[in-house]
mmCIF file of C-alpha atoms and ligand atoms in Angstrom:
data_model
loop_
_atom_site.group_PDB
_atom_site.id
_atom_site.type_symbol
_atom_site.label_atom_id
_atom_site.label_comp_id
_atom_site.label_asym_id
_atom_site.label_seq_id
_atom_site.Cartn_x
_atom_site.Cartn_y
_atom_site.Cartn_z
ATOM 1 C CA MET A 1 -31.053 -49.082 31.848
ATOM 2 C CA LEU A 2 -30.989 -46.561 29.014
ATOM 3 C CA GLU A 3 -32.658 -43.167 29.196
ATOM 4 C CA ILE A 4 -33.205 -41.417 25.876
ATOM 5 C CA ASP A 5 -34.494 -37.856 25.532
ATOM 6 C CA ILE A 6 -35.530 -36.618 22.104
ATOM 7 C CA LEU A 7 -35.732 -32.911 21.361
ATOM 8 C CA ALA A 8 -38.270 -32.662 18.540
ATOM 9 C CA VAL A 9 -39.853 -30.003 16.359
ATOM 10 C CA ILE A 10 -42.850 -32.251 15.561
ATOM 11 C CA PRO A 11 -43.228 -34.380 18.704
ATOM 12 C CA GLY A 12 -46.445 -35.921 17.337
ATOM 13 C CA LEU A 13 -44.341 -37.890 14.843
ATOM 14 C CA LEU A 14 -42.989 -39.836 17.825
ATOM 15 C CA ASP A 15 -46.352 -40.571 19.460
ATOM 16 C CA SER A 16 -46.462 -44.275 18.777
ATOM 17 C CA PRO A 17 -43.141 -45.835 17.660
ATOM 18 C CA PHE A 18 -42.072 -46.651 21.205
ATOM 19 C CA SER A 19 -45.355 -48.113 22.464
ATOM 20 C CA HIS A 20 -45.289 -51.430 20.626
ATOM 21 C CA SER A 21 -43.535 -54.751 20.605
ATOM 22 C CA MET A 22 -39.930 -54.852 21.765
ATOM 23 C CA LEU A 23 -39.548 -51.212 22.701
ATOM 24 C CA LYS A 24 -42.724 -51.383 24.751
ATOM 25 C CA ARG A 25 -41.413 -54.502 26.464
ATOM 26 C CA ALA A 26 -38.145 -52.737 27.167
ATOM 27 C CA ALA A 27 -40.046 -49.819 28.691
ATOM 28 C CA ASP A 28 -42.345 -52.118 30.698
ATOM 29 C CA GLN A 29 -39.290 -53.908 32.090
ATOM 30 C CA GLY A 30 -37.760 -50.602 33.101
ATOM 31 C CA LEU A 31 -34.818 -51.092 30.735
ATOM 32 C CA LEU A 32 -35.566 -48.137 28.482
ATOM 33 C CA THR A 33 -37.265 -44.786 28.933
ATOM 34 C CA VAL A 34 -37.928 -42.440 26.042
ATOM 35 C CA ARG A 35 -39.030 -38.851 26.656
ATOM 36 C CA VAL A 36 -40.010 -36.564 23.805
ATOM 37 C CA ILE A 37 -39.505 -32.849 24.429
ATOM 38 C CA ASP A 38 -41.135 -30.209 22.239
ATOM 39 C CA LEU A 39 -38.536 -27.655 21.119
ATOM 40 C CA ARG A 40 -41.291 -25.071 20.770
ATOM 41 C CA GLU A 41 -41.598 -24.918 24.565
ATOM 42 C CA TYR A 42 -38.259 -23.117 24.386
ATOM 43 C CA GLY A 43 -39.282 -20.848 21.503
ATOM 44 C CA ALA A 44 -38.911 -17.062 21.591
ATOM 45 C CA GLY A 45 -41.721 -14.587 22.182
ATOM 46 C CA LYS A 46 -45.454 -14.848 21.998
ATOM 47 C CA TYR A 47 -45.336 -17.094 18.932
ATOM 48 C CA LYS A 48 -42.662 -19.375 20.388
ATOM 49 C CA GLN A 49 -40.459 -18.846 17.352
ATOM 50 C CA ILE A 50 -37.841 -21.555 16.821
ATOM 51 C CA ASP A 51 -36.625 -20.940 13.257
ATOM 52 C CA ASP A 52 -35.460 -18.038 11.138
ATOM 53 C CA TYR A 53 -34.114 -17.212 7.678
ATOM 54 C CA ALA A 54 -30.624 -18.360 6.765
ATOM 55 C CA PHE A 55 -27.946 -15.669 6.740
ATOM 56 C CA GLY A 56 -26.622 -15.343 3.202
ATOM 57 C CA GLY A 57 -30.005 -16.109 1.705
ATOM 58 C CA GLY A 58 -31.386 -19.210 0.059
ATOM 59 C CA ALA A 59 -34.581 -21.156 0.512
ATOM 60 C CA GLY A 60 -35.419 -22.824 3.800
ATOM 61 C CA MET A 61 -35.385 -21.942 7.461
ATOM 62 C CA VAL A 62 -32.779 -22.726 10.095
ATOM 63 C CA LEU A 63 -33.463 -23.670 13.733
ATOM 64 C CA MET A 64 -32.309 -20.776 15.926
ATOM 65 C CA PRO A 65 -29.524 -21.333 18.437
ATOM 66 C CA GLN A 66 -31.197 -19.902 21.561
ATOM 67 C CA PRO A 67 -34.202 -22.263 21.898
ATOM 68 C CA LEU A 68 -31.934 -25.253 21.260
ATOM 69 C CA ALA A 69 -29.307 -24.046 23.733
ATOM 70 C CA ASP A 70 -31.948 -23.322 26.400
ATOM 71 C CA ALA A 71 -33.448 -26.781 25.946
ATOM 72 C CA ILE A 72 -30.106 -28.599 25.939
ATOM 73 C CA ARG A 73 -28.880 -26.694 29.025
ATOM 74 C CA GLU A 74 -32.079 -27.271 30.984
ATOM 75 C CA LEU A 75 -32.179 -30.980 30.124
ATOM 76 C CA SER A 76 -28.458 -31.368 30.888
ATOM 77 C CA ARG A 77 -28.975 -29.943 34.375
ATOM 78 C CA GLU A 78 -31.375 -32.779 35.065
ATOM 79 C CA ARG A 79 -29.374 -35.541 33.356
ATOM 80 C CA SER A 80 -25.784 -35.671 32.353
ATOM 81 C CA TYR A 81 -25.725 -37.143 28.854
ATOM 82 C CA ASP A 82 -23.152 -39.637 27.589
ATOM 83 C CA GLU A 83 -23.762 -38.358 24.070
ATOM 84 C CA ILE A 84 -25.701 -35.492 22.516
ATOM 85 C CA ILE A 85 -26.559 -36.767 19.065
ATOM 86 C CA TYR A 86 -27.760 -34.653 16.155
ATOM 87 C CA LEU A 87 -29.642 -36.573 13.447
ATOM 88 C CA THR A 88 -28.525 -35.173 10.117
ATOM 89 C CA PRO A 89 -27.927 -36.444 6.575
ATOM 90 C CA ASP A 90 -24.292 -35.261 6.796
ATOM 91 C CA GLY A 91 -23.544 -37.330 9.928
ATOM 92 C CA GLU A 92 -21.786 -40.715 10.033
ATOM 93 C CA THR A 93 -24.018 -43.380 8.515
ATOM 94 C CA LEU A 94 -25.732 -45.536 11.111
ATOM 95 C CA ASN A 95 -24.643 -49.175 11.162
ATOM 96 C CA GLN A 96 -24.855 -52.113 13.557
ATOM 97 C CA SER A 97 -21.564 -51.255 15.218
ATOM 98 C CA ILE A 98 -22.782 -47.742 16.137
ATOM 99 C CA ALA A 99 -26.072 -49.213 17.421
ATOM 100 C CA ASN A 100 -24.097 -51.702 19.552
ATOM 101 C CA GLN A 101 -21.950 -48.934 21.041
ATOM 102 C CA LEU A 102 -24.914 -46.692 21.841
ATOM 103 C CA SER A 103 -26.920 -49.513 23.436
ATOM 104 C CA LEU A 104 -24.257 -49.673 26.161
ATOM 105 C CA LYS A 105 -24.718 -46.009 27.156
ATOM 106 C CA SER A 106 -26.947 -44.784 29.987
ATOM 107 C CA ARG A 107 -28.262 -41.404 28.881
ATOM 108 C CA LEU A 108 -28.615 -40.046 25.355
ATOM 109 C CA LEU A 109 -30.052 -36.802 24.032
ATOM 110 C CA LEU A 110 -31.192 -36.906 20.396
ATOM 111 C CA ILE A 111 -31.701 -33.639 18.547
ATOM 112 C CA CYS A 112 -33.998 -33.602 15.535
ATOM 113 C CA GLY A 113 -33.303 -30.968 12.915
ATOM 114 C CA HIS A 114 -35.835 -29.537 10.505
ATOM 115 C CA TYR A 115 -35.965 -27.453 7.372
ATOM 116 C CA LYS A 116 -32.382 -26.538 6.449
ATOM 117 C CA GLY A 117 -31.012 -27.802 9.753
ATOM 118 C CA ILE A 118 -29.794 -26.217 12.975
ATOM 119 C CA ASP A 119 -27.475 -23.255 13.503
ATOM 120 C CA GLU A 120 -23.897 -24.502 13.112
ATOM 121 C CA ARG A 121 -22.868 -23.039 16.502
ATOM 122 C CA ILE A 122 -25.126 -25.546 18.303
ATOM 123 C CA ARG A 123 -23.321 -28.361 16.534
ATOM 124 C CA THR A 124 -19.897 -27.157 17.582
ATOM 125 C CA LYS A 125 -20.887 -26.191 21.119
ATOM 126 C CA PHE A 126 -23.072 -29.080 22.282
ATOM 127 C CA VAL A 127 -23.279 -31.957 19.841
ATOM 128 C CA THR A 128 -20.921 -34.890 20.512
ATOM 129 C CA ARG A 129 -21.955 -37.140 17.658
ATOM 130 C CA GLU A 130 -23.798 -36.708 14.345
ATOM 131 C CA ILE A 131 -25.658 -39.606 12.799
ATOM 132 C CA SER A 132 -27.404 -40.103 9.451
ATOM 133 C CA ILE A 133 -29.709 -43.054 8.836
ATOM 134 C CA GLY A 134 -28.844 -43.169 5.129
ATOM 135 C CA ASP A 135 -28.025 -41.195 2.024
ATOM 136 C CA TYR A 136 -31.398 -39.563 1.476
ATOM 137 C CA VAL A 137 -33.042 -36.522 2.989
ATOM 138 C CA LEU A 138 -36.016 -36.750 5.331
ATOM 139 C CA SER A 139 -38.202 -33.745 6.107
ATOM 140 C CA GLY A 140 -36.981 -33.815 9.701
ATOM 141 C CA GLY A 141 -34.947 -35.811 12.175
ATOM 142 C CA GLU A 142 -37.856 -37.337 14.127
ATOM 143 C CA LEU A 143 -38.273 -40.457 11.992
ATOM 144 C CA ALA A 144 -34.504 -40.871 11.937
ATOM 145 C CA ALA A 145 -34.519 -40.655 15.759
ATOM 146 C CA ALA A 146 -37.239 -43.332 15.880
ATOM 147 C CA VAL A 147 -35.100 -45.608 13.685
ATOM 148 C CA LEU A 148 -32.072 -45.027 15.890
ATOM 149 C CA VAL A 149 -34.010 -45.712 19.113
ATOM 150 C CA ASP A 150 -35.406 -48.931 17.630
ATOM 151 C CA ALA A 151 -31.974 -50.142 16.525
ATOM 152 C CA ILE A 152 -30.475 -49.338 19.931
ATOM 153 C CA GLY A 153 -33.410 -50.313 22.141
ATOM 154 C CA ARG A 154 -33.581 -53.924 20.985
ATOM 155 C CA LEU A 155 -29.915 -54.398 21.879
ATOM 156 C CA ILE A 156 -30.190 -53.312 25.521
ATOM 157 C CA PRO A 157 -29.175 -56.313 27.624
ATOM 158 C CA GLY A 158 -32.340 -58.105 28.774
ATOM 159 C CA VAL A 159 -34.686 -56.750 26.082
ATOM 160 C CA LEU A 160 -34.382 -59.719 23.726
ATOM 161 C CA ASN A 161 -34.889 -63.274 24.870
ATOM 162 C CA ASP A 162 -33.054 -66.318 23.492
ATOM 163 C CA GLU A 163 -35.489 -66.739 20.632
ATOM 164 C CA THR A 164 -35.027 -63.210 19.407
ATOM 165 C CA SER A 165 -31.337 -62.987 20.230
ATOM 166 C CA ALA A 166 -29.507 -60.220 18.427
ATOM 167 C CA LEU A 167 -26.521 -62.526 17.987
ATOM 168 C CA THR A 168 -28.081 -64.069 14.880
ATOM 169 C CA ASP A 169 -29.063 -60.775 13.259
ATOM 170 C CA SER A 170 -27.851 -59.717 9.861
ATOM 171 C CA PHE A 171 -24.687 -57.566 10.241
ATOM 172 C CA GLN A 172 -23.896 -58.778 13.761
ATOM 173 C CA ASP A 173 -21.038 -60.847 12.277
ATOM 174 C CA GLN A 174 -20.613 -58.805 9.079
ATOM 175 C CA LEU A 175 -22.888 -61.269 7.264
ATOM 176 C CA LEU A 176 -26.464 -61.022 6.088
ATOM 177 C CA ALA A 177 -28.850 -63.472 7.748
ATOM 178 C CA PRO A 178 -29.522 -66.823 6.011
ATOM 179 C CA PRO A 179 -33.000 -67.674 4.634
ATOM 180 C CA VAL A 180 -35.564 -68.810 7.204
ATOM 181 C CA TYR A 181 -38.622 -71.051 6.906
ATOM 182 C CA THR A 182 -41.552 -72.057 9.107
ATOM 183 C CA ARG A 183 -44.421 -74.518 8.805
ATOM 184 C CA PRO A 184 -45.753 -76.022 6.605
ATOM 185 C CA ALA A 185 -42.734 -78.008 5.374
ATOM 186 C CA GLU A 186 -44.251 -77.968 1.899
ATOM 187 C CA TRP A 187 -46.178 -74.940 0.696
ATOM 188 C CA GLU A 188 -47.579 -74.391 -2.814
ATOM 189 C CA GLY A 189 -45.326 -77.165 -4.072
ATOM 190 C CA GLU A 190 -42.148 -75.695 -2.560
ATOM 191 C CA LYS A 191 -40.265 -77.663 0.076
ATOM 192 C CA VAL A 192 -38.176 -76.424 2.951
ATOM 193 C CA PRO A 193 -34.516 -77.541 2.497
ATOM 194 C CA ASP A 194 -34.184 -81.101 3.888
ATOM 195 C CA ILE A 195 -31.252 -80.183 6.101
ATOM 196 C CA LEU A 196 -33.478 -77.943 8.248
ATOM 197 C CA LEU A 197 -35.751 -80.919 9.006
ATOM 198 C CA SER A 198 -32.852 -83.295 9.695
ATOM 199 C CA GLY A 199 -32.388 -82.585 13.386
ATOM 200 C CA HIS A 200 -28.574 -82.395 12.939
ATOM 201 C CA GLN A 201 -27.904 -79.091 14.660
ATOM 202 C CA ALA A 202 -24.208 -78.896 13.718
ATOM 203 C CA LYS A 203 -25.010 -79.512 10.053
ATOM 204 C CA ILE A 204 -27.848 -77.002 10.196
ATOM 205 C CA ASP A 205 -25.479 -74.411 11.650
ATOM 206 C CA ASP A 206 -22.947 -75.103 8.858
ATOM 207 C CA TRP A 207 -25.676 -74.794 6.212
ATOM 208 C CA ARG A 208 -26.860 -71.507 7.667
ATOM 209 C CA HIS A 209 -23.341 -70.149 7.727
ATOM 210 C CA GLU A 210 -22.766 -71.166 4.079
ATOM 211 C CA GLN A 211 -26.071 -69.573 3.061
ATOM 212 C CA ALA A 212 -25.183 -66.391 4.932
ATOM 213 C CA ILE A 213 -21.846 -66.210 3.120
ATOM 214 C CA ALA A 214 -23.427 -66.899 -0.284
ATOM 215 C CA ARG A 215 -26.115 -64.307 0.289
ATOM 216 C CA THR A 216 -23.640 -61.697 1.475
ATOM 217 C CA ARG A 217 -21.322 -62.364 -1.484
ATOM 218 C CA ALA A 218 -24.240 -62.014 -3.916
ATOM 219 C CA ARG A 219 -25.963 -59.010 -2.373
ATOM 220 C CA ARG A 220 -23.454 -57.099 -0.313
ATOM 221 C CA PRO A 221 -19.911 -57.990 -1.383
ATOM 222 C CA ASP A 222 -18.785 -54.726 0.254
ATOM 223 C CA LEU A 223 -19.351 -56.379 3.666
ATOM 224 C CA MET A 224 -16.962 -59.248 2.944
ATOM 225 C CA ASN A 225 -13.353 -59.185 4.042
ATOM 226 C CA ASP A 226 -10.358 -59.877 1.772
ATOM 227 C CA GLU A 227 -10.605 -63.653 2.099
ATOM 228 C CA GLY A 228 -14.204 -63.492 0.874
ATOM 229 C CA LEU A 229 -15.492 -64.611 4.270
HETATM 230 N N1 ADE B 301 -32.676 -35.660 8.823
HETATM 231 C C1 ADE B 301 -33.015 -35.517 7.540
HETATM 232 N N2 ADE B 301 -32.560 -36.533 6.797
HETATM 233 C C2 ADE B 301 -31.893 -37.365 7.659
HETATM 234 C C3 ADE B 301 -31.178 -38.584 7.508
HETATM 235 N N3 ADE B 301 -31.039 -39.177 6.331
HETATM 236 N N4 ADE B 301 -30.627 -39.128 8.609
HETATM 237 C C4 ADE B 301 -30.733 -38.514 9.795
HETATM 238 N N5 ADE B 301 -31.382 -37.378 9.999
HETATM 239 C C5 ADE B 301 -31.967 -36.795 8.941
#
């Protein structure tokens, strides 16, 4: 059972990603709950202000420390988090190993930044882990949080069945996945490799492994170890 809270500036961006397919199944089975909390509820004054100009000048606003601290403290009183994760382009780059680790946790708080980011003092005081979903800049952390929840949610024990097992995913063994085919066996003049129709499971497994290695060597040699395997 994994409980994920997401502190968002634009909660509407997270309206639907968790209500379909695997994540919905995970929620229906009681294996995953996702709550989205609007940071503005903790904003200051009549206008519920949550951002302000950056000290030292420059374009772009910064999320103020007080609303974030109030939200984090209130939520932490209700749930004690295993990790408080800030989604940010300068965090460690998300990969399958991080997703695996996080899927074994019980309670996560994800903080979505916006504009120029959040006041540095929140990062040092509360945040336990900082994650980027890639070397590009999004307009806010919400879509990054959705990506992270998807990558984690599908790994929660019990969410996938045998057919969708995560064990055969790309990256799970440092290899990209091999090519896959479905019916018809011949389509627009192109045939499925004979081996896949042979019924020899051990040979099929060997073929898939060879294909995975060839594909990884061609496309992502950086994933291969020194022996080229
Ligand atoms: N917020 C803005 N860009 C981001 C990124 N690449 N990863 C995570 N959070 C972000």
